[in-house]
XYZ file of C-alpha atoms in Angstrom:
95
model
C 92.194 89.413 104.598
C 91.098 93.043 104.372
C 87.966 92.312 102.296
C 86.556 90.299 105.202
C 86.693 93.437 107.357
C 85.168 95.822 104.806
C 81.521 96.570 104.151
C 80.460 94.211 101.331
C 79.604 96.924 98.776
C 82.936 98.690 99.401
C 84.916 95.434 99.182
C 83.113 94.422 95.986
C 83.707 97.792 94.297
C 87.356 97.890 95.361
C 87.981 94.348 94.145
C 86.456 95.184 90.745
C 88.888 98.109 90.338
C 92.053 96.205 91.241
C 94.638 95.241 88.658
C 97.356 92.565 88.819
C 100.511 93.511 90.713
C 103.574 93.734 88.414
C 106.006 90.926 89.202
C 109.041 93.156 88.544
C 108.635 94.694 91.999
C 109.910 91.406 93.367
C 112.802 91.084 90.917
C 114.325 94.542 90.456
C 116.391 96.354 93.051
C 115.064 99.744 94.077
C 117.634 102.489 94.490
C 117.660 103.702 98.097
C 116.690 107.293 98.806
C 117.499 109.609 101.667
C 114.122 110.786 103.026
C 115.733 113.991 104.314
C 116.454 115.101 100.725
C 112.810 114.942 99.629
C 111.912 118.308 101.120
C 108.697 116.993 102.675
C 107.972 115.254 105.968
C 108.261 111.465 105.719
C 106.541 108.957 107.959
C 105.384 105.354 107.811
C 101.836 104.366 108.765
C 101.310 100.834 110.094
C 97.905 99.174 110.387
C 97.478 97.708 113.861
C 95.640 94.690 112.419
C 97.825 94.157 109.337
C 98.804 90.492 109.197
C 99.973 90.436 105.564
C 103.507 89.977 106.935
C 104.337 88.118 110.145
C 105.319 90.205 113.169
C 108.952 90.278 114.178
C 112.160 90.518 112.209
C 110.463 90.209 108.811
C 107.362 92.269 109.627
C 106.292 95.752 108.612
C 108.315 97.554 111.296
C 111.549 96.977 109.404
C 110.446 99.224 106.539
C 110.152 102.279 108.782
C 113.538 101.403 110.260
C 115.073 101.156 106.791
C 113.804 104.654 105.987
C 115.010 105.946 109.330
C 111.563 107.280 110.232
C 109.190 106.642 113.104
C 106.210 104.415 112.420
C 102.762 105.854 113.134
C 100.106 103.312 114.140
C 96.613 103.432 112.665
C 93.577 101.201 113.115
C 92.935 98.744 110.338
C 94.369 95.965 108.259
C 96.582 95.944 105.153
C 94.088 97.998 103.144
C 93.009 100.380 105.900
C 92.342 103.082 103.321
C 89.266 101.017 102.362
C 88.248 99.553 105.722
C 89.228 102.325 108.163
C 89.540 105.523 106.068
C 88.941 107.919 108.975
C 91.603 106.273 111.144
C 94.022 106.181 108.220
C 93.461 109.885 107.523
C 93.974 110.747 111.190
C 97.266 108.818 111.257
C 98.456 110.588 108.105
C 97.664 113.973 109.633
C 99.588 113.045 112.809
C 102.557 111.794 110.788
């Protein structure tokens, strides 16, 4: 869990700002997009310690493949923007 890897004050503040995740994301089909038509570079950043999904066929790698983009690795877990912000920023700049 990402909160276990964050500094306590940062984890506490972040948790207090979170809101429930809408359930419709799991029920409604999202229309596919062609990343090439967006007019901006597209990449996919993967946390090297993200265990929210199991590795393998059903892991995070498949999402980059579905977009047809290369995955960029970054240090951190599922919420690396809170626990590893510098590494996340560096990965975004490389992407």
